PDB file of C-alpha atoms in Angstrom:
ATOM      1  CA  UNK V  52      85.647 -57.923 -78.022  1.00 44.00           C
ATOM      2  CA  UNK V  53      86.014 -60.397 -80.880  1.00 50.00           C
ATOM      3  CA  UNK V  54      86.677 -64.046 -80.103  1.00 60.00           C
ATOM      4  CA  UNK V  55      88.137 -64.622 -83.555  1.00 72.00           C
ATOM      5  CA  UNK V  56      91.879 -65.228 -83.667  1.00 66.00           C
ATOM      6  CA  UNK V  57      93.590 -62.979 -86.254  1.00 58.00           C
ATOM      7  CA  UNK V  58      95.201 -64.786 -89.185  1.00 63.00           C
ATOM      8  CA  UNK V  59      98.285 -63.381 -90.922  1.00 63.00           C
ATOM      9  CA  UNK V  60      99.818 -64.319 -94.260  1.00 62.00           C
ATOM     10  CA  UNK V  61     102.962 -63.412 -96.135  1.00 65.00           C
ATOM     11  CA  UNK V  62     102.542 -60.895 -98.921  1.00 56.00           C
ATOM     12  CA  UNK V  63     102.159 -62.444-102.370  1.00 52.00           C
ATOM     13  CA  UNK V  64     105.681 -61.446-103.389  1.00 58.00           C
ATOM     14  CA  UNK V  65     107.058 -62.515-100.017  1.00 72.00           C
ATOM     15  CA  UNK V  66     107.511 -66.304-100.030  1.00 85.00           C
ATOM     16  CA  UNK V  67     110.220 -66.290 -97.383  1.00 90.00           C
ATOM     17  CA  UNK V  68     111.195 -63.821 -94.684  1.00 90.00           C
ATOM     18  CA  UNK V  69     114.340 -64.002 -92.549  1.00 92.00           C
ATOM     19  CA  UNK V  70     114.723 -61.453 -89.786  1.00 90.00           C
ATOM     20  CA  UNK V  71     115.974 -60.953 -86.276  1.00 90.00           C
ATOM     21  CA  UNK V  72     113.485 -60.786 -83.431  1.00 88.00           C
ATOM     22  CA  UNK V  73     114.685 -57.225 -82.842  1.00 86.00           C
ATOM     23  CA  UNK V  74     113.573 -56.297 -86.378  1.00 86.00           C
ATOM     24  CA  UNK V  75     110.199 -58.046 -86.432  1.00 81.00           C
ATOM     25  CA  UNK V  76     108.906 -58.407 -82.898  1.00 77.00           C
ATOM     26  CA  UNK V  77     106.089 -55.899 -82.568  1.00 71.00           C
ATOM     27  CA  UNK V  78     103.158 -55.682 -80.096  1.00 66.00           C
ATOM     28  CA  UNK V  79     100.518 -56.584 -82.699  1.00 62.00           C
ATOM     29  CA  UNK V  80     101.929 -60.142 -82.684  1.00 63.00           C
ATOM     30  CA  UNK V  81     101.865 -60.572 -78.907  1.00 72.00           C
ATOM     31  CA  UNK V  82      98.190 -61.672 -78.598  1.00 81.00           C
ATOM     32  CA  UNK V  83      97.107 -65.058 -79.896  1.00 87.00           C
ATOM     33  CA  UNK V  84      97.151 -65.223 -83.688  1.00 87.00           C
ATOM     34  CA  UNK V  85      97.546 -67.678 -86.552  1.00 88.00           C
ATOM     35  CA  UNK V  86      99.619 -67.747 -89.720  1.00 87.00           C
ATOM     36  CA  UNK V  87      98.997 -69.181 -93.154  1.00 88.00           C
ATOM     37  CA  UNK V  88     102.709 -70.001 -93.387  1.00 90.00           C
ATOM     38  CA  UNK V  89     105.402 -71.889 -91.495  1.00 93.00           C
ATOM     39  CA  UNK V  90     107.423 -70.097 -88.851  1.00 93.00           C
ATOM     40  CA  UNK V  91     110.571 -71.069 -86.993  1.00 94.00           C
ATOM     41  CA  UNK V  92     111.388 -69.040 -83.892  1.00 93.00           C
ATOM     42  CA  UNK V  93     115.075 -69.457 -83.072  1.00 94.00           C
ATOM     43  CA  UNK V  94     116.055 -68.162 -79.625  1.00 93.00           C
ATOM     44  CA  UNK V  95     119.790 -67.461 -79.435  1.00 93.00           C
ATOM     45  CA  UNK V  96     119.842 -65.614 -76.088  1.00 91.00           C
ATOM     46  CA  UNK V  97     117.426 -64.848 -73.280  1.00 90.00           C
ATOM     47  CA  UNK V  98     117.839 -63.003 -69.991  1.00 89.00           C
ATOM     48  CA  UNK V  99     116.352 -64.393 -66.797  1.00 83.00           C
ATOM     49  CA  UNK V 100     112.671 -63.586 -66.629  1.00 78.00           C
ATOM     50  CA  UNK V 101     109.149 -64.768 -67.085  1.00 81.00           C
ATOM     51  CA  UNK V 102     109.046 -65.013 -70.890  1.00 85.00           C
ATOM     52  CA  UNK V 103     107.081 -67.698 -72.666  1.00 89.00           C
ATOM     53  CA  UNK V 104     105.575 -68.584 -75.995  1.00 89.00           C
ATOM     54  CA  UNK V 105     102.281 -70.433 -76.450  1.00 92.00           C
ATOM     55  CA  UNK V 106     101.638 -72.830 -79.290  1.00 94.00           C
ATOM     56  CA  UNK V 107      98.073 -74.132 -79.547  1.00 93.00           C
ATOM     57  CA  UNK V 108      97.433 -72.711 -76.076  1.00 92.00           C
ATOM     58  CA  UNK V 109     100.263 -74.695 -74.450  1.00 93.00           C
ATOM     59  CA  UNK V 110     102.870 -72.428 -72.871  1.00 92.00           C
ATOM     60  CA  UNK V 111     106.612 -73.035 -73.298  1.00 93.00           C
ATOM     61  CA  UNK V 112     109.300 -70.977 -71.559  1.00 91.00           C
ATOM     62  CA  UNK V 113     111.492 -68.931 -73.882  1.00 90.00           C
ATOM     63  CA  UNK V 114     114.966 -70.344 -73.457  1.00 91.00           C
ATOM     64  CA  UNK V 115     118.183 -69.707 -75.319  1.00 92.00           C
ATOM     65  CA  UNK V 116     118.987 -72.747 -77.399  1.00 93.00           C
ATOM     66  CA  UNK V 117     115.462 -73.536 -78.546  1.00 94.00           C
ATOM     67  CA  UNK V 118     113.827 -73.485 -81.947  1.00 94.00           C
ATOM     68  CA  UNK V 119     110.022 -73.384 -81.894  1.00 94.00           C
ATOM     69  CA  UNK V 120     108.043 -74.654 -84.890  1.00 94.00           C
ATOM     70  CA  UNK V 121     104.664 -73.184 -85.806  1.00 94.00           C
ATOM     71  CA  UNK V 122     102.756 -74.815 -88.680  1.00 93.00           C
ATOM     72  CA  UNK V 123     100.137 -73.012 -90.763  1.00 92.00           C
ATOM     73  CA  UNK V 124      96.892 -72.635 -88.828  1.00 91.00           C
ATOM     74  CA  UNK V 125      98.348 -73.200 -85.377  1.00 93.00           C
ATOM     75  CA  UNK V 126      97.445 -70.590 -82.772  1.00 92.00           C
ATOM     76  CA  UNK V 127     100.377 -68.998 -81.007  1.00 90.00           C
ATOM     77  CA  UNK V 128     101.189 -66.010 -78.827  1.00 89.00           C
ATOM     78  CA  UNK V 129     104.112 -64.297 -77.176  1.00 87.00           C
ATOM     79  CA  UNK V 130     103.361 -64.185 -73.462  1.00 84.00           C
ATOM     80  CA  UNK V 131     105.006 -60.811 -72.921  1.00 80.00           C
ATOM     81  CA  UNK V 132     103.601 -57.322 -72.504  1.00 77.00           C
ATOM     82  CA  UNK V 133     106.497 -55.429 -74.076  1.00 77.00           C
ATOM     83  CA  UNK V 134     109.701 -56.354 -75.834  1.00 82.00           C
ATOM     84  CA  UNK V 135     112.976 -54.535 -75.291  1.00 84.00           C
ATOM     85  CA  UNK V 136     115.447 -57.137 -76.502  1.00 85.00           C
ATOM     86  CA  UNK V 137     115.275 -59.420 -73.445  1.00 89.00           C
ATOM     87  CA  UNK V 138     115.487 -62.405 -75.765  1.00 89.00           C
ATOM     88  CA  UNK V 139     117.030 -62.469 -79.197  1.00 91.00           C
ATOM     89  CA  UNK V 140     117.153 -64.691 -82.193  1.00 92.00           C
ATOM     90  CA  UNK V 141     115.555 -65.125 -85.583  1.00 93.00           C
ATOM     91  CA  UNK V 142     112.179 -65.529 -87.223  1.00 92.00           C
ATOM     92  CA  UNK V 143     112.237 -67.599 -90.394  1.00 95.00           C
ATOM     93  CA  UNK V 144     108.885 -67.708 -92.156  1.00 93.00           C
ATOM     94  CA  UNK V 145     108.046 -69.304 -95.471  1.00 93.00           C
ATOM     95  CA  UNK V 146     105.180 -70.532 -97.607  1.00 89.00           C
ATOM     96  CA  UNK V 147     104.836 -74.236 -98.322  1.00 85.00           C
ATOM     97  CA  UNK V 148     105.047 -73.670-102.080  1.00 82.00           C
ATOM     98  CA  UNK V 149     108.358 -71.857-101.728  1.00 82.00           C
ATOM     99  CA  UNK V 150     110.019 -74.868-100.153  1.00 80.00           C
ATOM    100  CA  UNK V 151     108.131 -77.875-101.472  1.00 79.00           C
ATOM    101  CA  UNK V 152     107.358 -76.936-105.066  1.00 75.00           C
ATOM    102  CA  UNK V 153     108.830 -79.845-107.014  1.00 69.00           C
ATOM    103  CA  UNK V 154     110.561 -81.247-103.911  1.00 72.00           C
ATOM    104  CA  UNK V 155     108.595 -84.105-102.327  1.00 69.00           C
ATOM    105  CA  UNK V 156     111.730 -85.512-100.606  1.00 71.00           C
ATOM    106  CA  UNK V 157     111.698 -82.607 -98.185  1.00 80.00           C
ATOM    107  CA  UNK V 158     108.058 -83.041 -97.218  1.00 79.00           C
ATOM    108  CA  UNK V 159     108.782 -85.770 -94.621  1.00 78.00           C
ATOM    109  CA  UNK V 160     111.490 -83.603 -93.027  1.00 79.00           C
ATOM    110  CA  UNK V 161     109.068 -80.706 -92.787  1.00 82.00           C
ATOM    111  CA  UNK V 162     106.438 -82.926 -91.195  1.00 79.00           C
ATOM    112  CA  UNK V 163     108.945 -84.049 -88.549  1.00 80.00           C
ATOM    113  CA  UNK V 164     109.555 -80.473 -87.469  1.00 86.00           C
ATOM    114  CA  UNK V 165     106.107 -78.937 -87.860  1.00 86.00           C
ATOM    115  CA  UNK V 166     103.896 -81.760 -86.535  1.00 84.00           C
ATOM    116  CA  UNK V 167     101.037 -80.069 -84.631  1.00 78.00           C
ATOM    117  CA  UNK V 168     100.479 -83.287 -82.669  1.00 79.00           C
ATOM    118  CA  UNK V 169     104.070 -83.353 -81.388  1.00 76.00           C
ATOM    119  CA  UNK V 170     104.146 -82.968 -77.610  1.00 77.00           C
ATOM    120  CA  UNK V 171     107.398 -81.021 -77.979  1.00 85.00           C
ATOM    121  CA  UNK V 172     107.040 -78.434 -80.796  1.00 89.00           C
ATOM    122  CA  UNK V 173     110.645 -77.331 -80.475  1.00 90.00           C
ATOM    123  CA  UNK V 174     114.172 -78.644 -80.534  1.00 89.00           C
ATOM    124  CA  UNK V 175     117.005 -77.743 -78.235  1.00 90.00           C
ATOM    125  CA  UNK V 176     120.596 -76.962 -79.132  1.00 89.00           C
ATOM    126  CA  UNK V 177     123.586 -75.695 -77.180  1.00 88.00           C
ATOM    127  CA  UNK V 178     123.111 -71.933 -77.438  1.00 84.00           C
ATOM    128  CA  UNK V 179     126.845 -71.195 -77.254  1.00 84.00           C
ATOM    129  CA  UNK V 180     127.265 -73.244 -80.434  1.00 83.00           C
ATOM    130  CA  UNK V 181     124.491 -71.662 -82.498  1.00 85.00           C
ATOM    131  CA  UNK V 182     126.653 -70.927 -85.542  1.00 82.00           C
ATOM    132  CA  UNK V 183     128.289 -74.357 -85.396  1.00 84.00           C
ATOM    133  CA  UNK V 184     124.884 -76.032 -85.113  1.00 83.00           C
ATOM    134  CA  UNK V 185     123.244 -74.019 -87.892  1.00 85.00           C
ATOM    135  CA  UNK V 186     126.099 -72.933 -90.168  1.00 86.00           C
ATOM    136  CA  UNK V 187     123.738 -71.900 -92.962  1.00 89.00           C
ATOM    137  CA  UNK V 188     121.801 -69.367 -90.864  1.00 91.00           C
ATOM    138  CA  UNK V 189     124.222 -66.467 -91.465  1.00 89.00           C
ATOM    139  CA  UNK V 190     124.411 -67.233 -95.172  1.00 93.00           C
ATOM    140  CA  UNK V 191     120.598 -67.435 -95.383  1.00 93.00           C
ATOM    141  CA  UNK V 192     120.193 -64.127 -93.550  1.00 92.00           C
ATOM    142  CA  UNK V 193     122.821 -62.384 -95.698  1.00 92.00           C
ATOM    143  CA  UNK V 194     121.313 -63.662 -98.950  1.00 92.00           C
ATOM    144  CA  UNK V 195     117.829 -62.594 -97.856  1.00 91.00           C
ATOM    145  CA  UNK V 196     119.025 -59.072 -97.026  1.00 91.00           C
ATOM    146  CA  UNK V 197     120.581 -58.509-100.461  1.00 89.00           C
ATOM    147  CA  UNK V 198     118.836 -55.959-102.631  1.00 88.00           C
ATOM    148  CA  UNK V 199     118.199 -58.744-105.150  1.00 87.00           C
ATOM    149  CA  UNK V 200     118.176 -62.198-103.555  1.00 86.00           C
ATOM    150  CA  UNK V 201     118.652 -65.389-105.508  1.00 88.00           C
ATOM    151  CA  UNK V 202     115.385 -67.356-105.210  1.00 84.00           C
ATOM    152  CA  UNK V 203     117.047 -70.739-105.738  1.00 86.00           C
ATOM    153  CA  UNK V 204     119.864 -70.028-103.318  1.00 90.00           C
ATOM    154  CA  UNK V 205     117.391 -68.928-100.611  1.00 90.00           C
ATOM    155  CA  UNK V 206     115.359 -72.074-101.195  1.00 89.00           C
ATOM    156  CA  UNK V 207     118.449 -74.283-101.070  1.00 90.00           C
ATOM    157  CA  UNK V 208     119.722 -72.641 -97.861  1.00 93.00           C
ATOM    158  CA  UNK V 209     116.320 -72.982 -96.199  1.00 93.00           C
ATOM    159  CA  UNK V 210     116.183 -76.622 -97.269  1.00 91.00           C
ATOM    160  CA  UNK V 211     119.632 -77.204 -95.734  1.00 91.00           C
ATOM    161  CA  UNK V 212     118.524 -75.520 -92.490  1.00 92.00           C
ATOM    162  CA  UNK V 213     115.417 -77.743 -92.381  1.00 91.00           C
ATOM    163  CA  UNK V 214     117.543 -80.878 -92.861  1.00 88.00           C
ATOM    164  CA  UNK V 215     119.916 -79.812 -90.067  1.00 88.00           C
ATOM    165  CA  UNK V 216     117.024 -79.176 -87.698  1.00 90.00           C
ATOM    166  CA  UNK V 217     115.210 -82.359 -88.663  1.00 88.00           C
ATOM    167  CA  UNK V 218     118.350 -84.406 -87.984  1.00 85.00           C
ATOM    168  CA  UNK V 219     118.863 -82.680 -84.619  1.00 85.00           C
ATOM    169  CA  UNK V 220     115.271 -83.289 -83.614  1.00 80.00           C
ATOM    170  CA  UNK V 221     115.569 -86.926 -84.696  1.00 71.00           C
ATOM    171  CA  UNK V 222     118.762 -87.334 -82.644  1.00 70.00           C
ATOM    172  CA  UNK V 223     117.001 -85.811 -79.639  1.00 61.00           C
ATOM    173  CA  UNK V 224     114.141 -88.319 -79.947  1.00 55.00           C
ATOM    174  CA  UNK V 225     116.541 -91.265 -80.270  1.00 47.00           C
ATOM    175  CA  UNK V 226     118.422 -90.145 -77.151  1.00 55.00           C
ATOM    176  CA  UNK V 227     115.143 -90.320 -75.239  1.00 52.00           C
ATOM    177  CA  UNK V 228     114.720 -86.586 -74.598  1.00 51.00           C
ATOM    178  CA  UNK V 229     111.100 -85.655 -73.974  1.00 45.00           C
TER     179      UNK V 229
END
């Protein structure tokens, strides 16, 4: 048995990927692994059960209304044996170059969300208001699924989503949530 943690990367022509958990959640990703890209795990619904997600070996319960942030190089795992749609949501993955190339203003927002030293690597939102909270998510998903997506539009939509999440996380910190 190898003690090395597998490391995954996006394909060279894949700088961003937007998909539902139902589309992408496969058993090979359940054990501990690392990415060479950023990943946001957005949980929109979750049935009662013992489902959790580990980030850098710290376990967090999977709850509707949470967005988990995994930075490049962080170890993470889905603490489930099988997946049959018990929790749903989105996986948004992207390379740093895709988002930050020529855009240093966004770098501080990205660091707020994907800080590996943050004791709370997620933000919480009211799950019944997902589309009100993240109005660009549907547009981002629809643009990504087009046969020919507009690179600049995808980048702009992702940037908008990052700003929304960064502001929400900042508001949560100012309210004293820990």
